[in-house]
Each structure stands twice: as structure tokens, then as C-alpha cells.
């Protein structure tokens, strides 16, 4: 008799409507450059660990990432911050190879901007792709959206 009740209980659990299943989390948004970005300067998406990209005679390479932001599928009381390291150089403009640290950190104003006054170039870190969960926080398939131009006025670091 107990086994009959167990079979009935298991059969009823299997027929539970789909709303009892775990919710599917949305995918992380893909970084894209839009018309407004291109109106400000040259917009490019740099893949982490990818090939160097040349923009406005400046060679850029995204080499390191420390992402302490709240994952997309978690509710946090503080949004967190992200630190990136880019390699920049331009033999044509006299800019030697250097490592530049840029951050999206609401506590530090203008930490997302690098300016080379001699060449008149500005690099602005606009966004860094996000992970969907804390368990999936690997750095593979990550990218940074940057805008490069002359005498750019940076947007607030939000």
C-alpha cells in the first residue's frame, strides 16, 4: 500500500505545471557600438586576450579583467566595479607601449578615461561584458567597449 501511495506521489510531481521549474535567466547583453558612439569617436569592441586592434593610429589590446560587479541574475545592494588593463601604443604618434588601467567604478570619477595630451588622444572605457551568474564568471568570451578620439569629453563613470 505504501508503494502505491509513493507511485501516486511521484506521478503527481511529474505532472506539475512548468511554472514550478526554475526560471530561465536572461542572457547577458552583447556589447555593440551604435551611431551615438561613432558620433563621439571611433568605437570598438576589444575581446579579452584577443588580437590587438588599431584605432585612430593607436594600437589597443585588452589583456586583463577583474570583475567585481553583481552578476546579472543576482540582486545586490551594491553594483560593484570592474577593472581592466589595456595595452596601448602608437609608434606613429610617439606613444610607447604602456599598460593602462581603466575602471568602471562609481566611487572613482574619471577612472574610465585615459588621455595622452601630447597626441591629443582620449580612450574611454564605456562598458565591459558581464557574466550571467557567479558560477559562470570565467573571463572567456568577455569584451570591452572603448571609444577613441581626439579631445573627447568623457561621460560620467556610472
XYZ file of N, CA, C and O in Angstrom:
632
model
N 0.813 -1.188 0.000
C 0.000 0.000 0.000
C 0.867 1.267 0.000
O 0.547 2.220 -0.678
N 1.972 1.195 0.789
C 2.870 2.347 0.821
C 3.485 2.593 -0.553
O 3.658 3.725 -0.964
N 3.823 1.516 -1.258
C 4.424 1.695 -2.578
C 3.430 2.278 -3.568
O 3.796 3.017 -4.474
N 2.126 1.977 -3.410
C 1.106 2.562 -4.272
C 1.024 4.065 -4.053
O 0.952 4.835 -5.006
N 1.029 4.492 -2.788
C 0.993 5.925 -2.485
C 2.260 6.625 -2.987
O 2.199 7.745 -3.464
N 3.385 5.956 -2.886
C 4.630 6.525 -3.385
C 4.578 6.712 -4.900
O 4.973 7.747 -5.425
N 4.037 5.738 -5.617
C 3.909 5.850 -7.070
C 2.947 6.969 -7.448
O 3.194 7.721 -8.386
N 1.850 7.122 -6.711
C 0.895 8.201 -6.981
C 1.555 9.551 -6.726
O 1.408 10.498 -7.506
N 2.322 9.652 -5.640
C 3.007 10.912 -5.313
C 4.015 11.275 -6.388
O 4.100 12.423 -6.826
N 4.788 10.311 -6.841
C 5.776 10.575 -7.884
C 5.107 10.957 -9.204
O 5.581 11.842 -9.917
N 4.009 10.311 -9.531
C 3.283 10.639 -10.767
C 2.721 12.043 -10.699
O 2.724 12.777 -11.685
N 2.276 12.473 -9.544
C 1.710 13.821 -9.429
C 2.802 14.875 -9.502
O 2.608 15.953 -10.042
N 3.994 14.574 -8.984
C 5.106 15.525 -9.071
C 5.537 15.697 -10.523
O 5.839 16.794 -10.977
N 5.541 14.615 -11.277
C 5.951 14.686 -12.683
C 4.989 15.508 -13.520
O 5.348 16.027 -14.562
N 3.759 15.648 -13.062
C 2.770 16.397 -13.836
C 2.616 17.831 -13.354
O 1.682 18.507 -13.752
N 3.545 18.308 -12.514
C 3.482 19.689 -12.031
C 3.663 20.631 -13.215
O 4.524 20.413 -14.062
N 2.867 21.698 -13.301
C 2.994 22.637 -14.419
C 4.393 23.254 -14.488
O 5.130 23.263 -13.522
N 4.707 23.822 -15.647
C 6.051 24.350 -15.889
C 6.411 25.510 -14.969
O 7.573 25.787 -14.790
N 5.451 26.199 -14.367
C 5.809 27.327 -13.513
C 6.562 26.885 -12.268
O 7.176 27.681 -11.594
N 6.552 25.616 -11.932
C 7.279 25.129 -10.774
C 8.757 24.906 -11.087
O 9.549 24.742 -10.184
N 9.142 24.922 -12.343
C 10.534 24.756 -12.718
C 11.298 26.054 -12.472
O 10.722 27.120 -12.380
N 12.606 25.940 -12.424
C 13.444 27.126 -12.211
C 13.271 28.106 -13.365
O 13.175 27.707 -14.520
N 13.242 29.372 -13.034
C 13.098 30.408 -14.062
C 14.350 30.470 -14.913
O 15.464 30.296 -14.426
N 14.198 30.705 -16.195
C 15.326 30.861 -17.105
C 15.784 32.303 -17.026
O 14.998 33.236 -17.178
N 17.056 32.481 -16.767
C 17.617 33.821 -16.633
C 17.930 34.398 -18.011
O 18.330 33.676 -18.910
N 17.769 35.700 -18.180
C 18.103 36.309 -19.467
C 19.602 36.241 -19.722
O 20.400 36.216 -18.795
N 19.976 36.210 -20.985
C 21.389 36.194 -21.361
C 21.980 37.580 -21.171
O 21.290 38.591 -21.226
N 23.281 37.610 -20.951
C 23.984 38.877 -20.819
C 23.892 39.637 -22.137
O 24.015 39.043 -23.203
N 23.655 40.939 -22.075
C 23.580 41.705 -23.322
C 24.920 41.718 -24.046
O 25.973 41.711 -23.427
N 24.858 41.731 -25.361
C 26.060 41.759 -26.195
C 26.498 43.214 -26.357
O 25.681 44.102 -26.588
N 27.793 43.453 -26.226
C 28.318 44.802 -26.421
C 28.234 45.173 -27.895
O 28.599 44.374 -28.763
N 27.767 46.381 -28.167
C 27.673 46.869 -29.537
C 27.977 48.357 -29.576
O 27.698 49.082 -28.625
N 28.534 48.791 -30.683
C 28.737 50.214 -30.930
C 27.547 50.718 -31.738
O 27.145 50.087 -32.707
N 26.983 51.844 -31.330
C 25.835 52.398 -32.046
C 26.212 53.731 -32.693
O 27.345 54.193 -32.585
N 25.253 54.350 -33.360
C 25.512 55.609 -34.069
C 25.991 56.711 -33.131
O 26.859 57.504 -33.481
N 25.420 56.772 -31.930
C 25.827 57.799 -30.963
C 27.285 57.603 -30.546
O 28.022 58.583 -30.371
N 27.718 56.350 -30.405
C 29.117 56.068 -30.064
C 30.037 56.549 -31.181
O 31.053 57.197 -30.930
N 29.679 56.219 -32.423
C 30.511 56.608 -33.563
C 30.512 58.122 -33.773
O 31.480 58.675 -34.309
N 29.472 58.808 -33.356
C 29.438 60.266 -33.456
C 30.443 60.903 -32.497
O 30.963 61.982 -32.761
N 30.730 60.225 -31.380
C 31.693 60.741 -30.388
C 33.132 60.494 -30.801
O 34.023 61.285 -30.478
N 33.382 59.360 -31.456
C 34.741 58.974 -31.822
C 34.713 57.616 -32.495
O 33.681 57.183 -32.987
N 35.849 56.947 -32.484
C 35.925 55.606 -33.061
C 35.599 54.592 -31.972
O 36.327 54.476 -30.993
N 34.513 53.865 -32.152
C 34.081 52.868 -31.169
C 34.547 51.499 -31.619
O 34.480 51.157 -32.800
N 35.030 50.701 -30.658
C 35.485 49.355 -30.969
C 35.212 48.455 -29.762
O 35.235 48.908 -28.618
N 34.936 47.176 -30.053
C 34.780 46.164 -29.018
C 36.072 45.347 -29.012
O 36.421 44.723 -30.013
N 36.777 45.362 -27.889
C 38.034 44.635 -27.762
C 37.785 43.311 -27.052
O 37.294 43.308 -25.924
N 38.126 42.182 -27.671
C 37.968 40.903 -26.986
C 39.097 40.694 -25.980
O 40.255 41.023 -26.264
N 38.767 40.178 -24.810
C 39.778 39.897 -23.805
C 40.724 38.822 -24.326
O 40.286 37.758 -24.762
N 42.021 39.134 -24.322
C 43.020 38.178 -24.786
C 43.045 37.991 -26.289
O 43.715 37.091 -26.789
N 42.332 38.831 -27.010
C 42.276 38.717 -28.469
C 43.434 39.426 -29.133
O 44.451 39.735 -28.521
N 43.256 39.690 -30.408
C 44.265 40.389 -31.196
C 44.211 41.885 -30.915
O 43.165 42.427 -30.578
N 45.340 42.544 -31.081
C 45.386 44.000 -30.959
C 44.569 44.618 -32.085
O 44.506 44.093 -33.189
N 43.939 45.738 -31.788
C 43.118 46.462 -32.755
C 43.698 47.866 -32.895
O 44.037 48.511 -31.903
N 43.807 48.343 -34.140
C 44.309 49.695 -34.354
C 43.148 50.636 -34.629
O 42.335 50.398 -35.525
N 43.080 51.699 -33.835
C 42.023 52.698 -33.944
C 42.671 54.071 -33.828
O 43.395 54.340 -32.861
N 42.447 54.918 -34.801
C 42.992 56.284 -34.805
C 44.510 56.273 -34.583
O 45.036 57.044 -33.777
N 45.209 55.370 -35.270
C 46.662 55.206 -35.171
C 47.134 54.755 -33.787
O 48.305 54.881 -33.450
N 46.228 54.256 -32.960
C 46.554 53.756 -31.631
C 46.253 52.260 -31.590
O 45.152 51.839 -31.942
N 47.250 51.473 -31.215
C 47.059 50.023 -31.106
C 46.584 49.712 -29.688
O 47.210 50.124 -28.705
N 45.470 48.975 -29.586
C 44.858 48.628 -28.300
C 44.753 47.118 -28.156
O 44.404 46.420 -29.107
N 45.006 46.632 -26.955
C 44.886 45.212 -26.652
C 44.314 45.081 -25.237
O 44.832 45.688 -24.295
N 43.242 44.318 -25.090
C 42.569 44.089 -23.802
C 43.208 42.843 -23.183
O 43.029 41.747 -23.671
N 43.975 43.024 -22.077
C 44.766 41.910 -21.549
C 44.334 41.381 -20.188
O 44.684 40.261 -19.833
N 43.610 42.161 -19.388
C 43.269 41.670 -18.056
C 41.950 42.265 -17.593
O 41.562 43.359 -18.010
N 41.294 41.517 -16.704
C 39.966 41.896 -16.227
C 39.795 41.418 -14.797
O 40.122 40.281 -14.468
N 39.299 42.297 -13.951
C 38.873 41.953 -12.595
C 37.453 42.479 -12.450
O 37.228 43.683 -12.398
N 36.501 41.572 -12.428
C 35.096 41.960 -12.423
C 34.472 41.655 -11.063
O 34.274 40.505 -10.708
N 34.191 42.698 -10.316
C 33.564 42.574 -9.001
C 32.145 43.116 -9.011
O 31.625 43.521 -7.973
N 31.531 43.145 -10.195
C 30.150 43.610 -10.292
C 29.194 42.491 -9.899
O 29.522 41.306 -9.961
N 28.016 42.888 -9.556
C 26.960 41.944 -9.225
C 26.585 41.177 -10.498
O 26.351 41.785 -11.535
N 26.551 39.822 -10.466
C 26.125 39.071 -11.654
C 24.698 39.454 -12.059
O 23.902 39.905 -11.237
N 24.390 39.258 -13.320
C 23.088 39.670 -13.859
C 21.914 38.984 -13.186
O 20.834 39.553 -13.089
N 22.079 37.767 -12.717
C 20.948 37.031 -12.161
C 20.863 37.110 -10.637
O 20.210 36.303 -10.001
N 21.527 38.101 -10.033
C 21.555 38.234 -8.582
C 21.136 39.653 -8.210
O 21.521 40.605 -8.867
N 20.353 39.774 -7.146
C 20.002 41.093 -6.615
C 21.031 41.480 -5.570
O 21.241 40.759 -4.595
N 21.703 42.603 -5.773
C 22.754 43.063 -4.862
C 22.418 44.454 -4.348
O 21.766 45.234 -5.034
N 22.888 44.770 -3.154
C 22.672 46.110 -2.625
C 23.694 47.098 -3.151
O 23.531 48.299 -3.049
N 24.806 46.603 -3.743
C 25.830 47.452 -4.339
C 26.202 46.881 -5.695
O 26.434 45.680 -5.833
N 26.256 47.721 -6.713
C 26.506 47.249 -8.085
C 27.913 46.714 -8.284
O 28.134 45.862 -9.127
N 28.882 47.201 -7.529
C 30.255 46.743 -7.672
C 31.030 47.532 -8.707
O 30.617 48.614 -9.126
N 32.174 46.995 -9.124
C 33.049 47.689 -10.058
C 33.770 46.672 -10.927
O 33.788 45.476 -10.630
N 34.374 47.162 -11.998
C 35.180 46.320 -12.877
C 36.461 47.077 -13.233
O 36.422 48.271 -13.525
N 37.590 46.379 -13.126
C 38.893 46.934 -13.504
C 39.390 46.217 -14.748
O 39.265 44.998 -14.854
N 39.958 46.965 -15.667
C 40.513 46.384 -16.881
C 41.949 46.870 -17.068
O 42.330 47.914 -16.530
N 42.709 46.103 -17.822
C 44.045 46.533 -18.221
C 44.124 46.443 -19.738
O 43.844 45.394 -20.319
N 44.478 47.554 -20.350
C 44.684 47.627 -21.797
C 46.154 47.911 -22.057
O 46.807 48.606 -21.281
N 46.654 47.377 -23.159
C 47.979 47.751 -23.638
C 47.737 48.735 -24.775
O 46.945 48.465 -25.677
N 48.395 49.892 -24.703
C 48.260 50.900 -25.760
C 49.654 51.264 -26.273
O 50.616 51.284 -25.507
N 49.719 51.555 -27.573
C 50.963 52.055 -28.154
C 50.680 52.637 -29.523
O 49.702 52.274 -30.187
N 51.541 53.575 -29.926
C 51.462 54.131 -31.267
C 52.831 54.677 -31.661
O 53.175 55.804 -31.295
N 53.591 53.868 -32.392
C 54.881 54.392 -32.873
C 54.693 55.622 -33.756
O 55.507 56.545 -33.722
N 53.603 55.661 -34.531
C 53.349 56.804 -35.426
C 53.141 58.099 -34.649
O 53.515 59.167 -35.102
N 52.515 57.988 -33.464
C 52.219 59.180 -32.664
C 53.207 59.383 -31.525
O 53.041 60.284 -30.713
N 54.211 58.524 -31.439
C 55.217 58.662 -30.388
C 54.735 58.202 -29.018
O 55.273 58.642 -28.002
N 53.750 57.314 -28.983
C 53.255 56.786 -27.708
C 53.892 55.418 -27.500
O 53.608 54.479 -28.243
N 54.785 55.296 -26.494
C 55.421 54.000 -26.270
C 54.430 52.985 -25.696
O 53.392 53.364 -25.133
N 54.776 51.708 -25.821
C 53.937 50.651 -25.279
C 53.771 50.860 -23.772
O 54.748 51.064 -23.061
N 52.536 50.844 -23.313
C 52.255 51.020 -21.889
C 50.983 50.295 -21.494
O 50.092 50.086 -22.314
N 50.948 49.896 -20.229
C 49.764 49.263 -19.661
C 48.917 50.345 -19.004
O 49.415 51.139 -18.222
N 47.640 50.348 -19.358
C 46.719 51.365 -18.859
C 45.598 50.660 -18.109
O 44.968 49.749 -18.645
N 45.374 51.073 -16.882
C 44.288 50.511 -16.088
C 43.096 51.458 -16.129
O 43.224 52.634 -15.793
N 41.960 50.927 -16.583
C 40.721 51.690 -16.634
C 39.664 50.945 -15.834
O 39.609 49.711 -15.861
N 38.810 51.688 -15.133
C 37.796 51.073 -14.273
C 36.432 51.675 -14.523
O 36.309 52.847 -14.866
N 35.434 50.844 -14.320
C 34.059 51.332 -14.216
C 33.714 51.197 -12.738
O 33.318 50.133 -12.266
N 33.951 52.265 -12.011
C 33.785 52.266 -10.558
C 33.102 53.568 -10.157
O 33.685 54.644 -10.309
N 31.872 53.484 -9.659
C 31.154 54.711 -9.304
C 31.820 55.507 -8.185
O 31.523 56.683 -8.008
N 32.762 54.906 -7.479
C 33.454 55.613 -6.390
C 34.593 56.487 -6.895
O 35.079 57.345 -6.164
N 35.054 56.247 -8.139
C 36.223 56.962 -8.660
C 35.879 57.677 -9.958
O 35.728 57.049 -10.999
N 35.789 58.978 -9.894
C 35.455 59.769 -11.073
C 36.609 59.750 -12.077
O 37.776 59.835 -11.698
N 36.301 59.576 -13.331
C 37.238 59.579 -14.453
C 38.242 58.422 -14.438
O 39.259 58.485 -15.129
N 37.969 57.354 -13.688
C 38.860 56.192 -13.710
C 38.672 55.375 -14.986
O 39.410 54.438 -15.232
N 37.711 55.755 -15.804
C 37.427 55.060 -17.062
C 38.006 55.787 -18.273
O 37.712 55.448 -19.403
N 38.876 56.794 -18.018
C 39.404 57.641 -19.091
C 40.928 57.657 -19.058
O 41.544 57.782 -17.998
N 41.546 57.506 -20.243
C 42.981 57.678 -20.406
C 43.189 58.753 -21.456
O 42.562 58.724 -22.522
N 44.043 59.723 -21.131
C 44.312 60.832 -22.047
C 45.815 60.919 -22.290
O 46.609 60.862 -21.357
N 46.182 61.056 -23.563
C 47.557 61.347 -23.933
C 47.552 62.753 -24.505
O 47.133 62.966 -25.655
N 47.981 63.711 -23.693
C 47.929 65.118 -24.096
C 48.808 65.422 -25.301
O 48.425 66.215 -26.161
N 49.975 64.792 -25.381
C 50.893 65.070 -26.487
C 50.271 64.711 -27.829
O 50.400 65.453 -28.809
N 49.569 63.566 -27.891
C 48.935 63.138 -29.147
C 47.506 63.655 -29.258
O 46.902 63.565 -30.324
N 46.978 64.197 -28.164
C 45.599 64.687 -28.186
C 44.563 63.571 -28.245
O 43.437 63.797 -28.671
N 44.941 62.359 -27.822
C 44.036 61.216 -27.889
C 43.412 60.909 -26.530
O 44.069 61.044 -25.496
N 42.170 60.475 -26.578
C 41.453 60.047 -25.385
C 40.898 58.655 -25.637
O 40.372 58.379 -26.712
N 41.022 57.782 -24.640
C 40.411 56.455 -24.665
C 39.434 56.401 -23.503
O 39.804 56.678 -22.365
N 38.187 56.053 -23.818
C 37.144 55.978 -22.793
C 36.607 54.552 -22.738
O 36.154 54.019 -23.751
N 36.667 53.956 -21.555
C 36.059 52.649 -21.334
C 34.572 52.867 -21.097
O 34.181 53.498 -20.120
N 33.750 52.385 -22.017
C 32.305 52.589 -21.933
C 31.582 51.455 -21.205
O 30.632 51.692 -20.479
N 32.013 50.208 -21.448
C 31.322 49.068 -20.857
C 32.209 47.836 -20.954
O 33.131 47.790 -21.775
N 31.923 46.848 -20.130
C 32.598 45.554 -20.170
C 31.503 44.501 -20.100
O 30.570 44.619 -19.296
N 31.602 43.487 -20.962
C 30.566 42.457 -20.974
C 30.487 41.790 -19.610
O 31.454 41.748 -18.857
N 29.287 41.286 -19.309
C 29.012 40.746 -17.978
C 28.778 39.249 -18.024
O 28.483 38.689 -19.058
N 28.869 38.636 -16.865
C 28.563 37.221 -16.737
C 27.105 37.068 -16.340
O 26.490 37.988 -15.812
N 26.564 35.890 -16.599
C 25.171 35.620 -16.266
C 24.995 35.125 -14.846
O 23.907 35.202 -14.294
N 26.036 34.591 -14.229
C 25.918 34.102 -12.857
C 27.286 34.051 -12.219
O 28.310 34.079 -12.891
N 27.289 33.951 -10.894
C 28.550 33.870 -10.173
C 29.299 32.591 -10.530
O 30.521 32.570 -10.565
N 28.564 31.505 -10.815
C 29.207 30.245 -11.173
C 29.834 30.298 -12.556
O 30.711 29.531 -12.882
N 29.365 31.209 -13.417
C 29.832 31.303 -14.800
C 30.689 32.548 -14.986
O 30.596 33.224 -15.982
N 31.521 32.847 -14.010
C 32.268 34.100 -14.021
C 33.626 33.987 -14.717
O 34.524 34.738 -14.424
N 33.777 33.045 -15.606
C 35.050 32.916 -16.306
C 35.262 34.140 -17.187
O 34.325 34.834 -17.549
N 36.508 34.387 -17.532
C 36.815 35.564 -18.339
C 36.794 35.276 -19.829
O 37.035 36.164 -20.633
N 36.515 34.020 -20.216
C 36.458 33.728 -21.642
C 35.237 34.409 -22.254
O 34.222 34.596 -21.596
N 35.354 34.781 -23.486
C 34.277 35.429 -24.239
C 33.858 36.764 -23.612
O 32.698 37.131 -23.663
N 34.786 37.472 -23.050
C 34.495 38.772 -22.469
C 35.053 39.848 -23.386
O 35.987 39.621 -24.146
N 34.476 41.034 -23.330
C 34.924 42.119 -24.181
C 34.782 43.460 -23.491
O 34.059 43.599 -22.504
N 35.478 44.452 -24.022
C 35.415 45.819 -23.518
C 35.047 46.746 -24.664
O 35.612 46.654 -25.754
N 34.107 47.625 -24.407
C 33.700 48.628 -25.391
C 34.450 49.919 -25.069
O 34.329 50.447 -23.962
N 35.248 50.383 -26.031
C 36.002 51.621 -25.834
C 35.724 52.587 -26.981
O 35.408 52.175 -28.098
N 35.859 53.854 -26.661
C 35.747 54.908 -27.671
C 37.064 55.666 -27.673
O 37.580 56.049 -26.623
N 37.627 55.843 -28.866
C 38.908 56.522 -29.036
C 38.674 57.737 -29.916
O 37.981 57.660 -30.930
N 39.249 58.861 -29.522
C 39.107 60.064 -30.328
C 39.985 61.182 -29.815
O 40.705 61.041 -28.833
N 39.882 62.287 -30.499
C 40.657 63.461 -30.112
C 39.769 64.406 -29.305
O 38.644 64.705 -29.702
N 40.313 64.818 -28.174
C 39.651 65.797 -27.305
C 38.210 65.403 -26.959
O 37.295 66.232 -27.028
N 38.014 64.151 -26.623
C 36.685 63.667 -26.215
C 36.355 64.153 -24.820
O 37.220 64.213 -23.947
N 35.100 64.473 -24.606
C 34.652 64.763 -23.242
C 34.025 63.491 -22.691
O 33.092 62.949 -23.274
N 34.569 62.983 -21.582
C 34.073 61.721 -21.059
C 32.709 61.841 -20.419
O 32.344 62.886 -19.880
N 31.949 60.757 -20.519
C 30.683 60.681 -19.822
C 30.988 60.332 -18.375
O 32.060 59.840 -18.048
N 30.035 60.578 -17.444
C 30.272 60.230 -16.047
C 30.520 58.729 -15.904
O 29.976 57.933 -16.644
N 31.335 58.374 -14.937
C 31.663 56.977 -14.646
C 30.536 56.393 -13.787
O 30.547 56.562 -12.588
N 29.595 55.721 -14.424
C 28.456 55.175 -13.677
C 28.588 53.709 -13.475
O 28.945 52.955 -14.265
